[in-house]
mmCIF file of C-alpha atoms and ligand atoms in Angstrom:
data_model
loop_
_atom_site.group_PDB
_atom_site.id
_atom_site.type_symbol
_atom_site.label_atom_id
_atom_site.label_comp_id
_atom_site.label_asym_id
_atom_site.label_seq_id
_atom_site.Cartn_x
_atom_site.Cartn_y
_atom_site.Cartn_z
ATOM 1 C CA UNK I 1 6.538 -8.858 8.822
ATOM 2 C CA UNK I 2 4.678 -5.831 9.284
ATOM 3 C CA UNK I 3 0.715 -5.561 8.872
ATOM 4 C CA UNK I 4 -1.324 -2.936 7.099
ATOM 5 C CA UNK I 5 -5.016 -3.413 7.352
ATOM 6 C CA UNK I 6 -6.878 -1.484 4.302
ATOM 7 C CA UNK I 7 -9.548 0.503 5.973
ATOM 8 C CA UNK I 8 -11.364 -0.482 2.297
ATOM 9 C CA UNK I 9 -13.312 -3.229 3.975
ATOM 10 C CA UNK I 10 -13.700 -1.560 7.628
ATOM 11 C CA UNK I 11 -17.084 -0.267 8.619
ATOM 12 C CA UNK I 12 -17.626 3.242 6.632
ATOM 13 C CA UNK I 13 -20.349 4.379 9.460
ATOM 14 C CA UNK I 14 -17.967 3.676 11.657
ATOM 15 C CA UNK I 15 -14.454 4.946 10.178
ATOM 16 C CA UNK I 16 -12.469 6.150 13.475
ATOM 17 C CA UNK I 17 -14.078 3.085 16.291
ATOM 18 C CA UNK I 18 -12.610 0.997 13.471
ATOM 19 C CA UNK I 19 -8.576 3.077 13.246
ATOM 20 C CA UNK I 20 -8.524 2.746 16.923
ATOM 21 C CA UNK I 21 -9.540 -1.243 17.116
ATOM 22 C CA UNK I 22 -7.140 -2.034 14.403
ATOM 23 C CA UNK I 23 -4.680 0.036 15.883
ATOM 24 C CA UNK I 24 -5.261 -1.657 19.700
ATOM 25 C CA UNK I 25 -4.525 -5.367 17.604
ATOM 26 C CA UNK I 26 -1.674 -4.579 16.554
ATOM 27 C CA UNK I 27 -1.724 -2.886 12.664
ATOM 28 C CA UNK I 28 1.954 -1.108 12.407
ATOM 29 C CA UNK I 29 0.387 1.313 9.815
ATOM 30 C CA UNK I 30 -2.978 2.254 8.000
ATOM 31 C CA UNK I 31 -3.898 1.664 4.428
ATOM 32 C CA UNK I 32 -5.959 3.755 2.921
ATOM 33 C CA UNK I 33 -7.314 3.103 -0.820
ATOM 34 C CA UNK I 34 -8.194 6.508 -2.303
ATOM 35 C CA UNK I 35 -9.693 5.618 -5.676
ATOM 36 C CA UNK I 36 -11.120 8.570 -8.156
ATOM 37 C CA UNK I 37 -13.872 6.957 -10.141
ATOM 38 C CA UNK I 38 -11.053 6.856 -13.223
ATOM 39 C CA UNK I 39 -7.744 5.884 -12.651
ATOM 40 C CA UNK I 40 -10.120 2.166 -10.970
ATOM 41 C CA UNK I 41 -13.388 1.926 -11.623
ATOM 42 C CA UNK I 42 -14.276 2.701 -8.359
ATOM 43 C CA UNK I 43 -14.677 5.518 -5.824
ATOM 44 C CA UNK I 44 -13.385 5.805 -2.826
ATOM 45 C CA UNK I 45 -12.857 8.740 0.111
ATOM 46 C CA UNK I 46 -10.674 11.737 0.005
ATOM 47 C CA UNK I 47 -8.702 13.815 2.478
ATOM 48 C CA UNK I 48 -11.234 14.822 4.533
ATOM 49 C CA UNK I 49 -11.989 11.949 5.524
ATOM 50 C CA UNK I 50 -8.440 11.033 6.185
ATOM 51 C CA UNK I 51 -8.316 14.365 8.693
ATOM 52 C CA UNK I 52 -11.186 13.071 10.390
ATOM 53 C CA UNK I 53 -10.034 9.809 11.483
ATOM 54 C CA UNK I 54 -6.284 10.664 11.913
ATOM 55 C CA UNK I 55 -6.655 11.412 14.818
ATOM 56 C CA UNK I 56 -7.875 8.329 16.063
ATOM 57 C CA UNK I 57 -4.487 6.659 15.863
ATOM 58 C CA UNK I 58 -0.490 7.665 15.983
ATOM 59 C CA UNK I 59 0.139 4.870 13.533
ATOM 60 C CA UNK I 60 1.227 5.984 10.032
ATOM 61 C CA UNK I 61 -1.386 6.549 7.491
ATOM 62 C CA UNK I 62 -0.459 5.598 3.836
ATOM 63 C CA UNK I 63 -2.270 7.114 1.364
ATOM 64 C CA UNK I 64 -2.701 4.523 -1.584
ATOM 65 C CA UNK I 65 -3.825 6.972 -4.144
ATOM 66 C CA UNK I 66 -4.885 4.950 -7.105
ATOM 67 C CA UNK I 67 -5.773 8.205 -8.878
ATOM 68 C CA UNK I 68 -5.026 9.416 -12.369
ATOM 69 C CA UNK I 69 -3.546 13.046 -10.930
ATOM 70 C CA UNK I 70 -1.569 11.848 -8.103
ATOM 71 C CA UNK I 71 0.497 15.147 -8.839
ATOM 72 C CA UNK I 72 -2.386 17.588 -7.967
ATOM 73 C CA UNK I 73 -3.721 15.724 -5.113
ATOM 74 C CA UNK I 74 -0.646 14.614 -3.248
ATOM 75 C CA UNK I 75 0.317 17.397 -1.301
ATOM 76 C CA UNK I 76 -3.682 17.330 0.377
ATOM 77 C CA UNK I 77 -3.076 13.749 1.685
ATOM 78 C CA UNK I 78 0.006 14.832 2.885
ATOM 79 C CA UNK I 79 -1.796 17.637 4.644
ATOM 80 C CA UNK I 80 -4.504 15.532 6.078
ATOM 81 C CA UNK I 81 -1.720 13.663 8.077
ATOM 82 C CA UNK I 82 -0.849 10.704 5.419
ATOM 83 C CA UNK I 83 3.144 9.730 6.622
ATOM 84 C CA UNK I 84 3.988 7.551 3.413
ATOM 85 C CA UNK I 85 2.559 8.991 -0.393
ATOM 86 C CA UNK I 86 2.049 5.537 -2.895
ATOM 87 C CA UNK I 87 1.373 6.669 -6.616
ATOM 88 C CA UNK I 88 1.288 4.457 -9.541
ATOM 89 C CA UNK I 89 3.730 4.114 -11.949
ATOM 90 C CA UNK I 90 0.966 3.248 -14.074
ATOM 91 C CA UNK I 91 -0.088 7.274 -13.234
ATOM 92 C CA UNK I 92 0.737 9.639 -16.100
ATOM 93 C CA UNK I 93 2.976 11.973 -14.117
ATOM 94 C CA UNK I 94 7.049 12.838 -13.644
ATOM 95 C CA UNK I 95 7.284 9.760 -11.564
ATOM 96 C CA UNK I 96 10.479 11.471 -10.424
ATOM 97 C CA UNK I 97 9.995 14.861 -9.842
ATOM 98 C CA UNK I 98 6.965 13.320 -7.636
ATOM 99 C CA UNK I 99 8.767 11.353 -6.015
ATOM 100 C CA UNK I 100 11.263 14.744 -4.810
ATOM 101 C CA UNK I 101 8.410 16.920 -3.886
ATOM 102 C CA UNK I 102 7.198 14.247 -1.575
ATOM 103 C CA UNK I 103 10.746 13.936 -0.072
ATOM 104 C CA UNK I 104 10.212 17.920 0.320
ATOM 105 C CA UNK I 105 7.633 17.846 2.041
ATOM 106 C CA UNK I 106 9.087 15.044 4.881
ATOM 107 C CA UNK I 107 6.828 12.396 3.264
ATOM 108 C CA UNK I 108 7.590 8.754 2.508
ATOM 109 C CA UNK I 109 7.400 7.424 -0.907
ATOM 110 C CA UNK I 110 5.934 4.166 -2.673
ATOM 111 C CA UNK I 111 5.612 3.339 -6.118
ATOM 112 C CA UNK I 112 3.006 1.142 -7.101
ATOM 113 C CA UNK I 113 2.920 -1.151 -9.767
ATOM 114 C CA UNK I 114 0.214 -3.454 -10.932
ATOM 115 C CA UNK I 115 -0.148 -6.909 -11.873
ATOM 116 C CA UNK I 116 0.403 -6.663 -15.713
ATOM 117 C CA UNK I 117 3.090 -3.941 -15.676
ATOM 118 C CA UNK I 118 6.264 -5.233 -15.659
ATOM 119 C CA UNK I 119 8.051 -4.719 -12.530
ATOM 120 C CA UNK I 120 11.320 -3.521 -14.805
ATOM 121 C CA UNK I 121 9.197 -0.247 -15.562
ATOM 122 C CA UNK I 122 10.632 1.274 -12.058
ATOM 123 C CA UNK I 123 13.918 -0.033 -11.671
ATOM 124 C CA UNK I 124 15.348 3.792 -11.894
ATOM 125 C CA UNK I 125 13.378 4.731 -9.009
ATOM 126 C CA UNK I 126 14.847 2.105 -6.579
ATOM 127 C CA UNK I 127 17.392 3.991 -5.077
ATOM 128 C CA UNK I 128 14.841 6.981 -3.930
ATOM 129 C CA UNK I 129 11.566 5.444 -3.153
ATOM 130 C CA UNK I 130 10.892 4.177 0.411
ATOM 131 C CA UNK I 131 8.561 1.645 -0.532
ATOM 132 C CA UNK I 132 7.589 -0.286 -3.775
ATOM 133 C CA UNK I 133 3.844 -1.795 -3.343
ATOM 134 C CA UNK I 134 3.343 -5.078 -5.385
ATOM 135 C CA UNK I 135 -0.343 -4.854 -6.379
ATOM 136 C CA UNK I 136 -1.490 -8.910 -6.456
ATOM 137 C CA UNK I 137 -4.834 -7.606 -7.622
ATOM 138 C CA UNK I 138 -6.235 -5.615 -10.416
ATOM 139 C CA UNK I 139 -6.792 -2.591 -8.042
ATOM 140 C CA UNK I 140 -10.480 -1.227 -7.302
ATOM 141 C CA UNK I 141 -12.100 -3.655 -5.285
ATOM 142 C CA UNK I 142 -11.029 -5.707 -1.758
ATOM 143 C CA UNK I 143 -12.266 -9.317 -1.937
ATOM 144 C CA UNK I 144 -10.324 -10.331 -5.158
ATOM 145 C CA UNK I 145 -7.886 -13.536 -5.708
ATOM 146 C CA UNK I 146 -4.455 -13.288 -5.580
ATOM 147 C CA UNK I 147 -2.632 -13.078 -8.766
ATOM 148 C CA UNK I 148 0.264 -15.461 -8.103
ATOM 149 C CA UNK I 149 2.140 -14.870 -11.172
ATOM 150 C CA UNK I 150 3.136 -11.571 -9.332
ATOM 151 C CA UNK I 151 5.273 -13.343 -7.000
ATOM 152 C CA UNK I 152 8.555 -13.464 -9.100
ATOM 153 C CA UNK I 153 8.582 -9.510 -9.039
ATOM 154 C CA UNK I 154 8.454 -9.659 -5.086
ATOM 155 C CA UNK I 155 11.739 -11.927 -5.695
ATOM 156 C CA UNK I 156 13.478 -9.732 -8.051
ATOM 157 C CA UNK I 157 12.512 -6.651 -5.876
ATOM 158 C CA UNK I 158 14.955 -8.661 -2.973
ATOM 159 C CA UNK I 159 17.767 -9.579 -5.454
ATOM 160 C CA UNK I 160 18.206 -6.005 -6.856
ATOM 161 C CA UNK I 161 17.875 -4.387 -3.118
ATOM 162 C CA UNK I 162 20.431 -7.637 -2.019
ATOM 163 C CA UNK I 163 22.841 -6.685 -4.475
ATOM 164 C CA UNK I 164 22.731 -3.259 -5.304
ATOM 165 C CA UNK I 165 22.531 -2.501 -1.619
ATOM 166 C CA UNK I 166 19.286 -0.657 -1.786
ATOM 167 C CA UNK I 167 16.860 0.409 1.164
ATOM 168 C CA UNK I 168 13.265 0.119 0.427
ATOM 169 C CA UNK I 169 11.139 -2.026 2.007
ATOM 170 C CA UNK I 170 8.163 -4.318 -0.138
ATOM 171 C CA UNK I 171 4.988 -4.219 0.234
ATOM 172 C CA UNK I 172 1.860 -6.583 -1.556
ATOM 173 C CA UNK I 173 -1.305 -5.581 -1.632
ATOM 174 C CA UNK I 174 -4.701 -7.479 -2.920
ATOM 175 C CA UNK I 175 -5.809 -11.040 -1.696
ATOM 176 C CA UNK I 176 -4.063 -11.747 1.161
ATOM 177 C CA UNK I 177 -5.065 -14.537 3.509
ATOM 178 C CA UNK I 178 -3.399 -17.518 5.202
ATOM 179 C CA UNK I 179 -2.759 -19.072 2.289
ATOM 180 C CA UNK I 180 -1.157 -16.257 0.517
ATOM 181 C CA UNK I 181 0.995 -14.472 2.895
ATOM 182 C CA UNK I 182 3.259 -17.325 3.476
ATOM 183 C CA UNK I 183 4.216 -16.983 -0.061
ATOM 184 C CA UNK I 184 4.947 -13.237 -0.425
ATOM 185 C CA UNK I 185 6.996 -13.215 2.874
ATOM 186 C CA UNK I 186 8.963 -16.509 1.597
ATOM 187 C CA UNK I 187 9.687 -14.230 -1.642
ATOM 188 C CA UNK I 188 11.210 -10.948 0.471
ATOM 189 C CA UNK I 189 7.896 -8.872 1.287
ATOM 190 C CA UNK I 190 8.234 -6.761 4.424
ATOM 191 C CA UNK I 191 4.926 -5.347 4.905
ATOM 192 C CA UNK I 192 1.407 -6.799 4.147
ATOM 193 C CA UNK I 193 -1.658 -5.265 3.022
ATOM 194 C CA UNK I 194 -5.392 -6.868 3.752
ATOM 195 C CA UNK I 195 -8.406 -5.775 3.705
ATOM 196 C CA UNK I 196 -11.258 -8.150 3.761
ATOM 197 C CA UNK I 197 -9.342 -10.414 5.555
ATOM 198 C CA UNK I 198 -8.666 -8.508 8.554
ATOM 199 C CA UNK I 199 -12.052 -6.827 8.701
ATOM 200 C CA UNK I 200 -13.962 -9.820 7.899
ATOM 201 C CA UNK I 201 -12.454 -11.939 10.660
ATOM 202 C CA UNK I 202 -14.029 -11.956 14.271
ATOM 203 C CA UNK I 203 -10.815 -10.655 15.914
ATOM 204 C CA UNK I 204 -8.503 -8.605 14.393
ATOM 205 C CA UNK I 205 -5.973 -9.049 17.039
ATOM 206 C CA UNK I 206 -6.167 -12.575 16.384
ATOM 207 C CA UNK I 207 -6.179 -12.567 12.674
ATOM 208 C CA UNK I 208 -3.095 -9.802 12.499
ATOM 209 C CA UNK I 209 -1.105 -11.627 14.988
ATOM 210 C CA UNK I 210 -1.392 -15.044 12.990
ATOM 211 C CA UNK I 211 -0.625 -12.993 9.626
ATOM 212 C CA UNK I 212 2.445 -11.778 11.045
ATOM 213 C CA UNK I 213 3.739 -15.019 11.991
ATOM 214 C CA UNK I 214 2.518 -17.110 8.922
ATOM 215 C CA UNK I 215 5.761 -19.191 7.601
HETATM 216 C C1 DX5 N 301 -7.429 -2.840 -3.938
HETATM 217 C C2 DX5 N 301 -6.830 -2.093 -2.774
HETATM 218 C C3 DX5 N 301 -6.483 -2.968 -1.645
HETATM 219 C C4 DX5 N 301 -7.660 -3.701 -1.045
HETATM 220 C C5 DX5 N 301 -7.173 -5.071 -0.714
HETATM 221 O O1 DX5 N 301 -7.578 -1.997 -5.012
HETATM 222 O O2 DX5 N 301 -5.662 -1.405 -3.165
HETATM 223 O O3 DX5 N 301 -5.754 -2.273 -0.631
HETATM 224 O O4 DX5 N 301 -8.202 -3.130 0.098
HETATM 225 O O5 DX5 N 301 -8.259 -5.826 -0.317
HETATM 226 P P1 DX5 N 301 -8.141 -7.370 0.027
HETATM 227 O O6 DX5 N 301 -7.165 -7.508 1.139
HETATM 228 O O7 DX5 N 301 -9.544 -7.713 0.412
HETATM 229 O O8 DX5 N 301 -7.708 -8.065 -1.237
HETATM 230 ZN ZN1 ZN N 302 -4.396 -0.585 -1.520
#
């Protein structure tokens, strides 16, 4: 199980002290919640800030752009040093030419989905992307409760990449704690996202490490 803290509840005055400790206890990669003010109704930090603080860490950065013009903005993030590209396929773009340009440009790519899309919506982008992101929260805000109904898409997710032989791994984002992570691992999730959680806890080295292992 791999662990990607959301920098969404990390210490804003603080950004790059706060890459480097997560990275010394033991994050594999770095989520990073880019939210426009429309697309969520919330607002987030852009690529500058991601340039800042990249180079506080040689862990990948994914950009998690829950934007409504992933299309324009992309190719910045991918500028500013983000490794992996997630757009929604909620966004109202070409969900596949995206998904070649960021292949063009040596990026990795995850498609997002959220809780009440159904996860069917992408099933002809599961041979290309590198990464499909099951949001377990209405996205916008760390701190919500998991939405469990989401776990059956985690499980379908496995059986198509099972049988069909395909090669992206899943990741869940949005209320992950102790509780929770047992449940998306036990459905096929490969990567974790948490926010709150890992930020909120005394030591992250602690908290990651027991993530990981949670059966
Ligand atoms: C929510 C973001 C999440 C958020 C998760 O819109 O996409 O990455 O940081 O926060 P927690 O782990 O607190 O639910
Ligand atoms: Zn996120």
């Amino acid at each position: 199980m791999m662990i990607a803290p959301s920098l969404l509840s990390a210490d804003f005055a603080n950004l790059g002290k706060e890459v480097s400790a997560i990275t010394e206890a033991g994050a594999d990669l770095i989520h990073f919640d880019v939210m426009d003010g429309h697309f969520v109704p919330n607002i987030t930090f852009g690529p500058m800030i991601l340039a800042a603080i990249r180079k506080y860490t040689a862990l990948p950065f994914e950009a998690h752009l829950m934007i409504s013009h992933p299309q324009k903005y992309w190719k910045q993030f991918s500028d500013s040093g983000a490794d992996i590209i997630g757009f929604h396929i909620e966004a109202d773009v070409k969900h596949t030419e995206l998904v070649d340009k960021i292949h063009k440009a040596g990026r990795k790519v995850c498609i997002v989905v959220n809780p009440p899309t159904d996860i069917k919506t992408i099933e002809k982008l599961l041979p290309d992307v590198d990464i499909v992101l099951v949001m377990t929260v209405n996205p916008g805000f760390g701190g919500q409760k998991f939405i469990s109904s989401n776990l059956k898409k985690i499980e379908w997710l496995d059986q198509q990449r099972k049988t069909k032989n395909f090669k992206f791994l899943i990741e869940v984002d949005g209320g992950i704690n102790y509780e929770t992570a047992p449940l998306v691992k036990r459905a096929g999730a490969d990567i974790i996202v948490a926010g709150s959680f890992i930020f909120g806890s005394k030591n992250y080295a602690e908290t990651i490490k027991n993530l990981r292992c949670c059966k």
